[in-house]
N, CA, C and O of each residue as an XYZ file, in Angstrom:
796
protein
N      14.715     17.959     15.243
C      15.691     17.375     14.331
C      15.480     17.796     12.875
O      16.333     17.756     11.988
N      14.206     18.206     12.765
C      13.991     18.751     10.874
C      15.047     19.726     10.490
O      15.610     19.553      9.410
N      15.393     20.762     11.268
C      16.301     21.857     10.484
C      17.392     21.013     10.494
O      17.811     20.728      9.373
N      18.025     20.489     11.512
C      19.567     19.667     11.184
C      19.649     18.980     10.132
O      20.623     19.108      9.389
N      18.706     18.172      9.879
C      18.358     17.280      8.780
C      17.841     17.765      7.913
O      17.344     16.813      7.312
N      17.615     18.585      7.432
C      16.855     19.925      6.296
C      15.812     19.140      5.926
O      15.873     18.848      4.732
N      14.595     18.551      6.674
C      13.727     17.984      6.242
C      12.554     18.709      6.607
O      12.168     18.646      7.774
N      11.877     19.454      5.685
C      11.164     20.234      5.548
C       9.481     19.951      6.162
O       9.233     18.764      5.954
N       8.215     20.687      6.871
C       7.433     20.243      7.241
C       6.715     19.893      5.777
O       7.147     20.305      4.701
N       5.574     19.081      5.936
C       5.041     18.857      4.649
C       3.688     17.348      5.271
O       3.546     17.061      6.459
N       2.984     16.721      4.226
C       1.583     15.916      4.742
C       2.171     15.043      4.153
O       2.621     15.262      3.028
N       2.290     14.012      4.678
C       3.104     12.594      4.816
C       1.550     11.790      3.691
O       0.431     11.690      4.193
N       1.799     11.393      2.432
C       0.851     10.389      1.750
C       0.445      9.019      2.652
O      -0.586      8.348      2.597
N       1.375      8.892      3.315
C       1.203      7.327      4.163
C      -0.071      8.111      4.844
O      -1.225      7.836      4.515
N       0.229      9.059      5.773
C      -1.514      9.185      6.901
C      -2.673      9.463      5.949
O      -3.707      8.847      6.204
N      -2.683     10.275      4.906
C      -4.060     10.968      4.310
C      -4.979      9.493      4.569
O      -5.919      9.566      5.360
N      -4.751      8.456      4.038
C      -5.860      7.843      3.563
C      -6.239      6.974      5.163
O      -7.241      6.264      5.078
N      -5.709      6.978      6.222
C      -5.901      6.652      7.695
C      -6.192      7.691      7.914
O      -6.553      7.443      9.064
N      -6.357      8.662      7.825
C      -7.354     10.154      8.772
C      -9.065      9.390      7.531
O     -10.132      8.923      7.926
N      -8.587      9.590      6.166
C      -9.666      9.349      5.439
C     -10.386      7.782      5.940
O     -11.612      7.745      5.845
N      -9.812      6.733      6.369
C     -10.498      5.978      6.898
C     -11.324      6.046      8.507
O     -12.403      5.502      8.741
N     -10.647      6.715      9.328
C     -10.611      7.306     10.562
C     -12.370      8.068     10.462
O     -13.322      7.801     11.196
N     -12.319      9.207      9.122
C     -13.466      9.876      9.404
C     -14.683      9.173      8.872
O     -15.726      9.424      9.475
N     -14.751      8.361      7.883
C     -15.358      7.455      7.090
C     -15.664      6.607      8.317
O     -16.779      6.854      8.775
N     -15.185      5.955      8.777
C     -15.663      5.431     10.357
C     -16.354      5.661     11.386
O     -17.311      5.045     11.854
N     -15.753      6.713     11.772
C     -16.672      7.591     12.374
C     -18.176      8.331     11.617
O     -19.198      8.379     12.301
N     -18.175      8.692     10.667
C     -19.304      8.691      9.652
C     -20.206      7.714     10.120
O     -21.207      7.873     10.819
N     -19.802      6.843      9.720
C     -20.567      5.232      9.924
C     -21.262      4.912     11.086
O     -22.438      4.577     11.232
N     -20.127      5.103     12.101
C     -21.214      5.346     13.365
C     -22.111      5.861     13.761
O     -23.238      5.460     14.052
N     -21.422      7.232     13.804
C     -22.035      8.013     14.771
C     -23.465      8.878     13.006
O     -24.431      9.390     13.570
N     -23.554      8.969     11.983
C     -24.200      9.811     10.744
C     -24.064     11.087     10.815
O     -24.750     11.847     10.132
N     -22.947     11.583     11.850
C     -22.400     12.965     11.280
C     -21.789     13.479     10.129
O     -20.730     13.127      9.612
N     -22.537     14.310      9.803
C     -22.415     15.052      8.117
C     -20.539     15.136      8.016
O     -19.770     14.539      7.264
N     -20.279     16.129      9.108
C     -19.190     16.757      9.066
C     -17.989     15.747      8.773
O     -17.063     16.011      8.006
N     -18.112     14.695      9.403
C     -17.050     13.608      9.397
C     -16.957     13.152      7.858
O     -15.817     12.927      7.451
N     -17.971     12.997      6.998
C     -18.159     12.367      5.655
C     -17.177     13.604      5.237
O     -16.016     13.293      4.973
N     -17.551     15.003      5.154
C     -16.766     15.798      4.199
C     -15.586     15.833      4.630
O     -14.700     15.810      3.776
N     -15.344     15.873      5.524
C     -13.381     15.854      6.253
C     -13.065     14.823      5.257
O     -12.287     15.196      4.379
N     -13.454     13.703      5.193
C     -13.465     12.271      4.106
C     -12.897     12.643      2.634
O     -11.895     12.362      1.977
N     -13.946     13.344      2.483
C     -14.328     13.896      0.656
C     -13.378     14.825      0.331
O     -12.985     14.946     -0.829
N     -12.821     15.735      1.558
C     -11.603     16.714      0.937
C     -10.491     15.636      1.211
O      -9.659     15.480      0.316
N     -10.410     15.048      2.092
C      -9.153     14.722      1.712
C      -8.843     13.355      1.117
O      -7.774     12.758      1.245
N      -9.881     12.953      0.470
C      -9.789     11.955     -1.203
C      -9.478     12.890     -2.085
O      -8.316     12.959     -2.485
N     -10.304     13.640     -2.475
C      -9.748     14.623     -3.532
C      -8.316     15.210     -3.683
O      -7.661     15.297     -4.723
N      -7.944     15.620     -2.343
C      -6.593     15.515     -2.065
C      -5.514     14.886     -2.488
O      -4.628     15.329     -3.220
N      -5.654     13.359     -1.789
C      -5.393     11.845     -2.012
C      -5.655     11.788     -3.562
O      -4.759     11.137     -4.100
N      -6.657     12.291     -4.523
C      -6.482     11.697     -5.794
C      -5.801     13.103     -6.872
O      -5.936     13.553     -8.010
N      -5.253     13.285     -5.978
C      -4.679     15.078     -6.746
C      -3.127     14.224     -6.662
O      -2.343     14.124     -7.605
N      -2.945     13.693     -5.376
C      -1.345     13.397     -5.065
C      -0.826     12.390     -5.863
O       0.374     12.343     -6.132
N      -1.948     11.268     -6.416
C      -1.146     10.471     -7.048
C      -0.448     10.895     -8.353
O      -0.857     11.794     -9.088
N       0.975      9.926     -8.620
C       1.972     10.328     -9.328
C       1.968     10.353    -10.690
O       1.656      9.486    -11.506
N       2.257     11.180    -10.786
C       1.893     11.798    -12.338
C       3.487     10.587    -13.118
O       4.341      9.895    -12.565
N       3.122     10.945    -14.800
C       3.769     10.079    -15.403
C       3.814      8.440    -15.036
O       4.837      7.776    -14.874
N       1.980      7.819    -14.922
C       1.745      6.833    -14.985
C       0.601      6.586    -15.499
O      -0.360      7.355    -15.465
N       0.636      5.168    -16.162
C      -0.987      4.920    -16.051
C      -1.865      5.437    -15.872
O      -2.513      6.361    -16.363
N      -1.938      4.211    -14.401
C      -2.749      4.145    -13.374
C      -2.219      4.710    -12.204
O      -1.012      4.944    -12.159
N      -3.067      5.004    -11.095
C      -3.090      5.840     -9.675
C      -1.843      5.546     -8.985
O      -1.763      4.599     -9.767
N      -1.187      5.482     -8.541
C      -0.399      4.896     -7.484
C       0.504      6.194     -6.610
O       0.365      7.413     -6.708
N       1.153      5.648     -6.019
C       1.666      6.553     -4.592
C       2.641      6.776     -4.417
O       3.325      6.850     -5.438
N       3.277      6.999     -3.231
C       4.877      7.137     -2.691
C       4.242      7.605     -1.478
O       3.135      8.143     -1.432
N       5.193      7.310     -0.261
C       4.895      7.040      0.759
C       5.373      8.262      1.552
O       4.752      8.751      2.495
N       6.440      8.664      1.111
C       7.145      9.934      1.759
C       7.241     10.912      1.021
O       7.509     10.732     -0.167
N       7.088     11.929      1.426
C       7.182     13.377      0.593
C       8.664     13.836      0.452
O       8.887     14.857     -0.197
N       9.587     13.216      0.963
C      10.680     13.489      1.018
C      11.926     11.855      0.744
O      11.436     10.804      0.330
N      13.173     11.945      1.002
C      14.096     10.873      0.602
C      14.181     10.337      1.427
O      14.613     10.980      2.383
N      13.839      8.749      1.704
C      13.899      8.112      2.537
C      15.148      7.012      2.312
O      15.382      6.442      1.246
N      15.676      6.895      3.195
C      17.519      6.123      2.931
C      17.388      5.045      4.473
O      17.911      5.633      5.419
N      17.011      4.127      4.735
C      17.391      3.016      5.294
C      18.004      2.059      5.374
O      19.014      2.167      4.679
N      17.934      0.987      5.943
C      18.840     -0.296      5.943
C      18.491     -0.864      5.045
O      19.330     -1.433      4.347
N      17.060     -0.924      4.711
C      16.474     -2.033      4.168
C      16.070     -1.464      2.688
O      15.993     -2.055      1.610
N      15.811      0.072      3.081
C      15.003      1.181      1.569
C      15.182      1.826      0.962
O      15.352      2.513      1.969
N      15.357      2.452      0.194
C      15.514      3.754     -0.460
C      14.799      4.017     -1.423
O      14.704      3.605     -2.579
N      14.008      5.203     -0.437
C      12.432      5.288     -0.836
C      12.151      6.654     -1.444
O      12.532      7.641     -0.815
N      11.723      6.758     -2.235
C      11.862      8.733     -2.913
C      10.233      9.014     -3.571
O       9.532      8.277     -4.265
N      10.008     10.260     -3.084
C       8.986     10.734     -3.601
C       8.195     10.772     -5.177
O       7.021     10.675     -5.533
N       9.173     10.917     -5.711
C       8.775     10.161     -7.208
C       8.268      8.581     -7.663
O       7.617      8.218     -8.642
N       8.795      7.881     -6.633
C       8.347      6.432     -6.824
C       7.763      5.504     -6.164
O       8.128      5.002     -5.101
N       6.490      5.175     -7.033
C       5.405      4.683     -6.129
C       5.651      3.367     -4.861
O       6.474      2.560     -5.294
N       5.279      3.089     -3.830
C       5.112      2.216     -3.010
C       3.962      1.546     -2.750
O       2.805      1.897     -2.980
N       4.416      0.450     -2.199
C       3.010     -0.412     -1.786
C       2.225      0.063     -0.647
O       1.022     -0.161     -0.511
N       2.934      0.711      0.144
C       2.593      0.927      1.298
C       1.659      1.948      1.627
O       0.784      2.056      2.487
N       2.245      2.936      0.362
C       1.446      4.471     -0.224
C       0.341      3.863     -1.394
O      -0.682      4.477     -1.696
N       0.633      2.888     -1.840
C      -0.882      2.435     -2.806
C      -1.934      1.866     -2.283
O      -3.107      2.132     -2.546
N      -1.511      1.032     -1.497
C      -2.365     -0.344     -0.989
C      -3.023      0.914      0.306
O      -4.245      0.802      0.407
N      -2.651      1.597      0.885
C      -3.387      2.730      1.858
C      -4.530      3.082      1.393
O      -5.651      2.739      1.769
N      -4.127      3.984      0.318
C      -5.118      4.842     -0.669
C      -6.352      3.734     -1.651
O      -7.440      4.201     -1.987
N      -6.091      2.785     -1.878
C      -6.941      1.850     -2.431
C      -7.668      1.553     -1.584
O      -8.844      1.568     -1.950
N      -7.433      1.150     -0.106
C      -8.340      0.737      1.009
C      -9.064      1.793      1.245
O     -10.264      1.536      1.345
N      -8.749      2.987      1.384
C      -9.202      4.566      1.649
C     -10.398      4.507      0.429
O     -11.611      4.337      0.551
N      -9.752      4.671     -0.528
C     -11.408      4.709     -1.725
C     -12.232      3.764     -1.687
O     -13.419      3.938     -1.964
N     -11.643      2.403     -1.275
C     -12.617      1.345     -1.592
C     -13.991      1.898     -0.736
O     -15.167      1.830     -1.094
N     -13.240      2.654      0.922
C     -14.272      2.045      2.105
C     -14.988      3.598      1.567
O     -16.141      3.614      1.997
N     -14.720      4.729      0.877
C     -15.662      5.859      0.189
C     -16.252      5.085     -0.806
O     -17.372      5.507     -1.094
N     -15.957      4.259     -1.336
C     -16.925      3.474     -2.598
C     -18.306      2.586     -2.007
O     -19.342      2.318     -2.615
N     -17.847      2.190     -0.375
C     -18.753      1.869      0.243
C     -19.543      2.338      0.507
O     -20.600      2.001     -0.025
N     -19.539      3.156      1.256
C     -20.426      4.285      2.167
C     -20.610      5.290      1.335
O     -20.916      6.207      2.098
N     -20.626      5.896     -0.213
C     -21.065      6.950     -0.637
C     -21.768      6.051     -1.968
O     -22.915      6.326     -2.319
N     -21.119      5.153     -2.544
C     -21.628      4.412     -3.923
C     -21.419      5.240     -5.336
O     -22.062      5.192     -6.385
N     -19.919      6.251     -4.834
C     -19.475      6.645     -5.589
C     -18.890      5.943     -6.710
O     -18.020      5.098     -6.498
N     -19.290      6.218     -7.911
C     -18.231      4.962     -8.696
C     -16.895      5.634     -8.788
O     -15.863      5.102     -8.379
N     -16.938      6.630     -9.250
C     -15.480      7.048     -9.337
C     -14.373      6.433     -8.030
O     -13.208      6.078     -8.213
N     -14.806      6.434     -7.264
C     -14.230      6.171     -6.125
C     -13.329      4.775     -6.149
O     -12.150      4.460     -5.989
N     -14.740      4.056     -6.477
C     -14.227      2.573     -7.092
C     -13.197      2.516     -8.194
O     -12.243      1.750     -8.056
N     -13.321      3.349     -9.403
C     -12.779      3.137    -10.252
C     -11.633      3.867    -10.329
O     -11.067      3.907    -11.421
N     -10.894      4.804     -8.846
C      -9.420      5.023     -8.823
C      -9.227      3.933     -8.669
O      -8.810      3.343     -9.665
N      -9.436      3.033     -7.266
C      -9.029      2.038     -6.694
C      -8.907      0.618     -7.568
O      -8.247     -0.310     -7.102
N      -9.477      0.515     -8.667
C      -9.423     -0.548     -9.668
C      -8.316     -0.194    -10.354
O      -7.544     -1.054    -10.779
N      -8.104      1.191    -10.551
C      -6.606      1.791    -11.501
C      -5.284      1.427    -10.269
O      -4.144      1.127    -10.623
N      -5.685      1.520     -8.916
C      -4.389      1.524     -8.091
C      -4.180     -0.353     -8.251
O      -3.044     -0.735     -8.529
N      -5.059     -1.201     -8.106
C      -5.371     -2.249     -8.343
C      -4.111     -2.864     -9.174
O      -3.095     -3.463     -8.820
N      -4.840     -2.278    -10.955
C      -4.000     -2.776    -11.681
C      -2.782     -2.102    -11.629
O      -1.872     -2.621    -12.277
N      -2.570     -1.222    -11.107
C      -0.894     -1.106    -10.530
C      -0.211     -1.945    -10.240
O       0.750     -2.360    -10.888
N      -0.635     -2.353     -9.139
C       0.198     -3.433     -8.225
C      -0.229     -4.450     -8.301
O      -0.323     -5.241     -7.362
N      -0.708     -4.712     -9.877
C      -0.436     -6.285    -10.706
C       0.758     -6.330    -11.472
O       1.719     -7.099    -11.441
N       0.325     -4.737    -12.588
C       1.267     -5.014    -13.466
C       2.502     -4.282    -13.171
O       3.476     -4.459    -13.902
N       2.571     -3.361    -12.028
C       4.299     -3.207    -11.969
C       4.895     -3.968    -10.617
O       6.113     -4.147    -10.643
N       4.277     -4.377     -9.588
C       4.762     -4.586     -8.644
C       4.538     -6.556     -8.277
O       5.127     -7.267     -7.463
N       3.612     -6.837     -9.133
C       3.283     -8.648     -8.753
C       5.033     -9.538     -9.367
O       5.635     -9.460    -10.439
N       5.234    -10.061     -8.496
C       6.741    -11.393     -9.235
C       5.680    -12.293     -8.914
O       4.710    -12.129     -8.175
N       6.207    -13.743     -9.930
C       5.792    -14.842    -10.424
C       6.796    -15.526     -9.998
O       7.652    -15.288    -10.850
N       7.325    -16.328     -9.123
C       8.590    -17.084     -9.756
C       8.990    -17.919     -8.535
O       8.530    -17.612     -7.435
N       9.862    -19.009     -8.678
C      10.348    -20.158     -7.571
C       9.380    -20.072     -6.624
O       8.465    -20.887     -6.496
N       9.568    -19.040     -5.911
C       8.726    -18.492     -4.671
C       7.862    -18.970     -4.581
O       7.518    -19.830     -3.771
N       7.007    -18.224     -5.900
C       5.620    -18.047     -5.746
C       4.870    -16.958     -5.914
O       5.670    -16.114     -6.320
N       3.666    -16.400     -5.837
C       3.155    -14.993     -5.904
C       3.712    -14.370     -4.866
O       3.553    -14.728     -3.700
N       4.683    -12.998     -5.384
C       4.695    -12.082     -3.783
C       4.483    -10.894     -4.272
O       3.846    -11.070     -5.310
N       4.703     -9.532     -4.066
C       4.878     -8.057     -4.621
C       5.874     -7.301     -4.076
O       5.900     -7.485     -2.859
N       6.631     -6.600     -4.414
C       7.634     -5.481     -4.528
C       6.982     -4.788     -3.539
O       5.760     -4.752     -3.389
N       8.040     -4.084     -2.677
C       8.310     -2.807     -2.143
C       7.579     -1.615     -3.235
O       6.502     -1.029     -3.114
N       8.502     -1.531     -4.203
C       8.866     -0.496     -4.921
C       9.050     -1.228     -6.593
O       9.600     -2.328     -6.640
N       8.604     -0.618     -7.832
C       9.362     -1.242     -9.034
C      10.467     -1.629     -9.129
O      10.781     -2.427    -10.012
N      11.457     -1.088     -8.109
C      12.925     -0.736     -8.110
C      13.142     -1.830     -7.027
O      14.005     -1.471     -6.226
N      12.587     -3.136     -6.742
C      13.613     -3.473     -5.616
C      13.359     -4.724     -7.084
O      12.547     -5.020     -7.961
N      15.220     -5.256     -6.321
C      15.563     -6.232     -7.074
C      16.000     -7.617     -5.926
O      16.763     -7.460     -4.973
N      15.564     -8.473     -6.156
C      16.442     -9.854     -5.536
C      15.873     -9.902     -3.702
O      16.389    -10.519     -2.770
N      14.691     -9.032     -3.704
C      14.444     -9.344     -1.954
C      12.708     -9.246     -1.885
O      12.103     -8.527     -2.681
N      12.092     -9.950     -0.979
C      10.613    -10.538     -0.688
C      10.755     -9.676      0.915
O      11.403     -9.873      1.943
N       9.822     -8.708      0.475
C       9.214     -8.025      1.976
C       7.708     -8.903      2.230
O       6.781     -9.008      1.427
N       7.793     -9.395      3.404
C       6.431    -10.440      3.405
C       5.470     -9.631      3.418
O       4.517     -9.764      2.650
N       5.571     -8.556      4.383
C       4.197     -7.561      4.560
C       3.574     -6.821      3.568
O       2.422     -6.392      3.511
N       4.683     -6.719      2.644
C       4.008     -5.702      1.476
C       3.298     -6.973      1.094
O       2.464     -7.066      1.994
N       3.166     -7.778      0.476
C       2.326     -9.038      0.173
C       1.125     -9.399      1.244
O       0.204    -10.138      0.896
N       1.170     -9.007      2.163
C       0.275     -8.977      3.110
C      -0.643     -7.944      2.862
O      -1.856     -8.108      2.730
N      -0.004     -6.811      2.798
C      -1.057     -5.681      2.724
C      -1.406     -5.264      1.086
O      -2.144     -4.303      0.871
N      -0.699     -6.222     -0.284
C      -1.370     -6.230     -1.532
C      -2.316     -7.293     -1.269
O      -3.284     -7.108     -2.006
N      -2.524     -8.640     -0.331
C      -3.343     -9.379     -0.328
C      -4.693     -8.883      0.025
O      -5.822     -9.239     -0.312
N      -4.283     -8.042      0.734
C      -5.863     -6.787      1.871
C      -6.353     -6.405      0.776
O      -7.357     -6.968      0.338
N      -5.863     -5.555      0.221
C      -6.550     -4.282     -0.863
C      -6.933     -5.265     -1.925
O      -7.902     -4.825     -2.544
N      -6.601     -6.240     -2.296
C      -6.713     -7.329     -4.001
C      -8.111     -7.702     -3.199
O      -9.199     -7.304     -3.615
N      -7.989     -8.399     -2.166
C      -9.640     -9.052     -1.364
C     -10.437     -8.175     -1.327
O     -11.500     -8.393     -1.909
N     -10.296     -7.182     -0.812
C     -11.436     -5.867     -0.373
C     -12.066     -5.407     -2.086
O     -13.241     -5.251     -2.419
N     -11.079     -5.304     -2.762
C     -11.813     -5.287     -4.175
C     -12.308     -6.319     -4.685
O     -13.381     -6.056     -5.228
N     -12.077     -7.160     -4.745
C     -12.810     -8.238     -5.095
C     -14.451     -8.373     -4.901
O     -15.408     -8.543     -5.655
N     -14.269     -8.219     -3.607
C     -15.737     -8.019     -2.914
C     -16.885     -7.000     -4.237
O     -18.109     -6.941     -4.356
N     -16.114     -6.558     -4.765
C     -16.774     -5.107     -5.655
C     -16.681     -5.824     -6.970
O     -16.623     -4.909     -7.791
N     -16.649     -6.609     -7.415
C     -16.130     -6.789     -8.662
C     -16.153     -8.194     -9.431
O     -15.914     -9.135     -8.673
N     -16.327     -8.458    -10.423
C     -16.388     -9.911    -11.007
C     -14.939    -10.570    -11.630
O     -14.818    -11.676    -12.157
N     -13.977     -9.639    -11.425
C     -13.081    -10.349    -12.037
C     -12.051    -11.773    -11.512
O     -11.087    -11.825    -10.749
N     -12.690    -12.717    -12.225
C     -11.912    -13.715    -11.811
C     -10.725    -14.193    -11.822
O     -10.445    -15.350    -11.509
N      -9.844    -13.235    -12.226
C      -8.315    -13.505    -12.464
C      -7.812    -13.207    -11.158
O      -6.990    -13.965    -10.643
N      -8.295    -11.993    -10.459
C      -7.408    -12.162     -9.354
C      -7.752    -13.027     -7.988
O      -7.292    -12.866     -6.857
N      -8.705    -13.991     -8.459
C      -8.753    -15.173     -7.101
C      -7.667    -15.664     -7.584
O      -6.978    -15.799     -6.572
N      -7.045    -16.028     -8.474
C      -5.701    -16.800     -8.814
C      -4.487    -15.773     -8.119
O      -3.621    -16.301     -7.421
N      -4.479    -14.632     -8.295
C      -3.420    -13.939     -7.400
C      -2.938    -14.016     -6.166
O      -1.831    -14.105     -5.635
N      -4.868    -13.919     -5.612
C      -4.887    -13.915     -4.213
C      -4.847    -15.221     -3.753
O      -4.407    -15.501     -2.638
N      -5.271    -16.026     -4.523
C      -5.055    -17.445     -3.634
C      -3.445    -17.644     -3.780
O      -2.883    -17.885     -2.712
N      -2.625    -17.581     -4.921
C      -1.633    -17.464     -5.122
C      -0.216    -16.687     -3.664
O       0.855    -16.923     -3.105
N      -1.166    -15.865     -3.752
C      -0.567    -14.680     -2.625
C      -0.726    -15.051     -1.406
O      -0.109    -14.453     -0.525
N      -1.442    -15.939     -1.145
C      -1.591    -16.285      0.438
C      -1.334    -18.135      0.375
O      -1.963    -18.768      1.224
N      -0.927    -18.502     -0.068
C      -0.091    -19.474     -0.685
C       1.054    -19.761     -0.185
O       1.525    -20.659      0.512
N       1.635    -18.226     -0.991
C       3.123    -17.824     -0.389
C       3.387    -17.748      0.803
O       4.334    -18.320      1.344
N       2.313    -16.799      1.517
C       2.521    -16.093      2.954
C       2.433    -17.389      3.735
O       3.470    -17.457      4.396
N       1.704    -18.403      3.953
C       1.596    -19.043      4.337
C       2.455    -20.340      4.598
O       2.129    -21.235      5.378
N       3.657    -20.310      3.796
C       4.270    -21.202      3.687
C       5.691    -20.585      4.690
O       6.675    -21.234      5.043
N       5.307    -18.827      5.028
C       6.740    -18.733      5.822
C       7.105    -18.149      6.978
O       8.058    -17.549      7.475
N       5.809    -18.604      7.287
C       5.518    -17.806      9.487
C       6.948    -18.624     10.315
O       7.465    -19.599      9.771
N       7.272    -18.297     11.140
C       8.362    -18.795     11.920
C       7.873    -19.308     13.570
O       7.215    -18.396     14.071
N       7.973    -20.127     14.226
C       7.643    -21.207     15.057
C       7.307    -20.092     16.180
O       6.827    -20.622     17.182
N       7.372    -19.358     16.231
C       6.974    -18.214     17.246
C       5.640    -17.568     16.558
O       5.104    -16.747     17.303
N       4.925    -17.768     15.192
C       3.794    -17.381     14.822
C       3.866    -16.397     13.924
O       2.994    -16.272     13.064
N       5.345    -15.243     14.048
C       5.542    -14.339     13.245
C       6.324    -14.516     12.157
O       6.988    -15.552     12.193
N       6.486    -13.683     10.987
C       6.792    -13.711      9.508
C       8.196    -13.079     10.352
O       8.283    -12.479     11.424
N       9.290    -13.533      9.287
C      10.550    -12.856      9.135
C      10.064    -11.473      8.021
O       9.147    -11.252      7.230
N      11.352    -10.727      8.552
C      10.643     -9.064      7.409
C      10.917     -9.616      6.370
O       9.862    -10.015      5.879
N      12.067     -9.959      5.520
C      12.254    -10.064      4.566
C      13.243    -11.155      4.337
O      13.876    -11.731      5.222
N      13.333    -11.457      2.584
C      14.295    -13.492      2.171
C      14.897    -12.665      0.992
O      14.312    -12.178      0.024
N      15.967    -12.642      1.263
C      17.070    -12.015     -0.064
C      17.730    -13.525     -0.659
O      18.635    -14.249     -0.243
N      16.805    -13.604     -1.830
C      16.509    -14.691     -2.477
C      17.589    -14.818     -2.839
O      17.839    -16.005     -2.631
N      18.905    -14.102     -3.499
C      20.070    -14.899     -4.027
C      20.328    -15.719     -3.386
O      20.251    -16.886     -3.768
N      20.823    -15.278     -1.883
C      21.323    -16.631     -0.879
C      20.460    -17.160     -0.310
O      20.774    -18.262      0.141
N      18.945    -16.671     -0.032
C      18.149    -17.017      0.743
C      18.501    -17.208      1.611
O      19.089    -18.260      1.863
N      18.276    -16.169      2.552
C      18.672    -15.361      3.861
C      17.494    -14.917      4.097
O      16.779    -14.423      3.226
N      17.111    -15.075      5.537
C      15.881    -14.423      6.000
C      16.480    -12.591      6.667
O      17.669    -12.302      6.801
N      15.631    -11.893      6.892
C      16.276    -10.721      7.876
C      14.994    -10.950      8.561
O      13.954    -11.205      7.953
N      15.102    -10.844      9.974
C      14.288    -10.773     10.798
C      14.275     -9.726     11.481
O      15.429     -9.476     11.831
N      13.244     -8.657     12.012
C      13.155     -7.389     12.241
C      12.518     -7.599     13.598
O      11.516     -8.312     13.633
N      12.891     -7.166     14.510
C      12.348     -6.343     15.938
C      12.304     -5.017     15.756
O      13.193     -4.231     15.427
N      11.045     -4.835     16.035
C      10.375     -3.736     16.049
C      10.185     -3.198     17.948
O       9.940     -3.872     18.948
N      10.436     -1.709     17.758
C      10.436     -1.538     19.088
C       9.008     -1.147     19.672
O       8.865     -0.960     20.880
């Protein structure tokens, strides 16, 4: 389907930092050398890709234009999905090597997805998709900024973001559905849930 769709081959930002956790794992186990450097090139990689004309570190998830029901997702603009990856990816090299640098992308991807992606409001603590979404709560991206905010923490003294994270799981907690699972997303004007089956 790529030529019909002129979508060109290319290394998807969403996997780098899951192969980079993948070999870092395996590292861990088994103390094969080889697995650590598969790791180390492709962080360096991973910290080559993040998007220029910012701050701090952050991502995009697709190398190409992504147009869904729910998204519209473009290579120029960072995601949670492409940050919160790559932050977990350095944290667990900040582990196992005691690299600081390592740590200290992941503190820059950090304050990313405080200061462009955290809302405050009726709700409660949640985070953005994207800078660009307006008027809708994806639960999971809040799920998976709650992962990466905890996992740093562990590293770190700053006490402002136990207020986030307690904040952040606050929220989540207040909107599982009687079957155990989260609706995908609450398009807060009308407050409307969308509920997603996944195949």
């Amino acid at each position: 389907f790529r030529p019909t769709f002129r979508i060109d081959k290319n290394i998807s930002n969403k996997s780098i930092p899951l192969f980079i956790q993948a070999y870092l794992n395996i590292f861990k186990l088994t103390g094969l050398e080889k697995f650590k450097q598969e790791a180390l090139c492709l962080l360096e990689y991973l910290e080559d890709k993040s998007l220029e004309g910012h701050t701090d570190y952050c991502w995009s998830s697709y190398y190409y234009e992504f147009i869904g029901v729910k998204h519209a997702l473009k290579p120029s603009v960072p995601d949670i999905v492409g940050t919160t990856s790559a932050i977990n990816a350095f944290l667990l090299a900040y582990e196992l090597t005691n690299e600081e640098k390592y740590m200290e992308i992941a503190g820059s991807a950090i304050h990313y997805l405080i200061s462009e992606l955290l809302e405050v409001d009726t709700y409660g603590y949640h985070f953005k998709y994207t800078p660009n979404e307006q008027e809708k709560i994806v639960f999971n991206v809040s799920a998976l900024a709650l992962s990466g905010l905890s996992k740093f923490l562990i590293h770190t003294n700053k006490i402002e973001l136990v207020k986030i994270i307690n904040g952040t799981t606050a929220f989540l907690i207040k909107y599982p559905m009687n079957n155990g699972a989260w609706p995908y997303s609450l398009y807060k004007e009308k407050n409307i849930f969308y509920k997603q089956i996944d195949f």
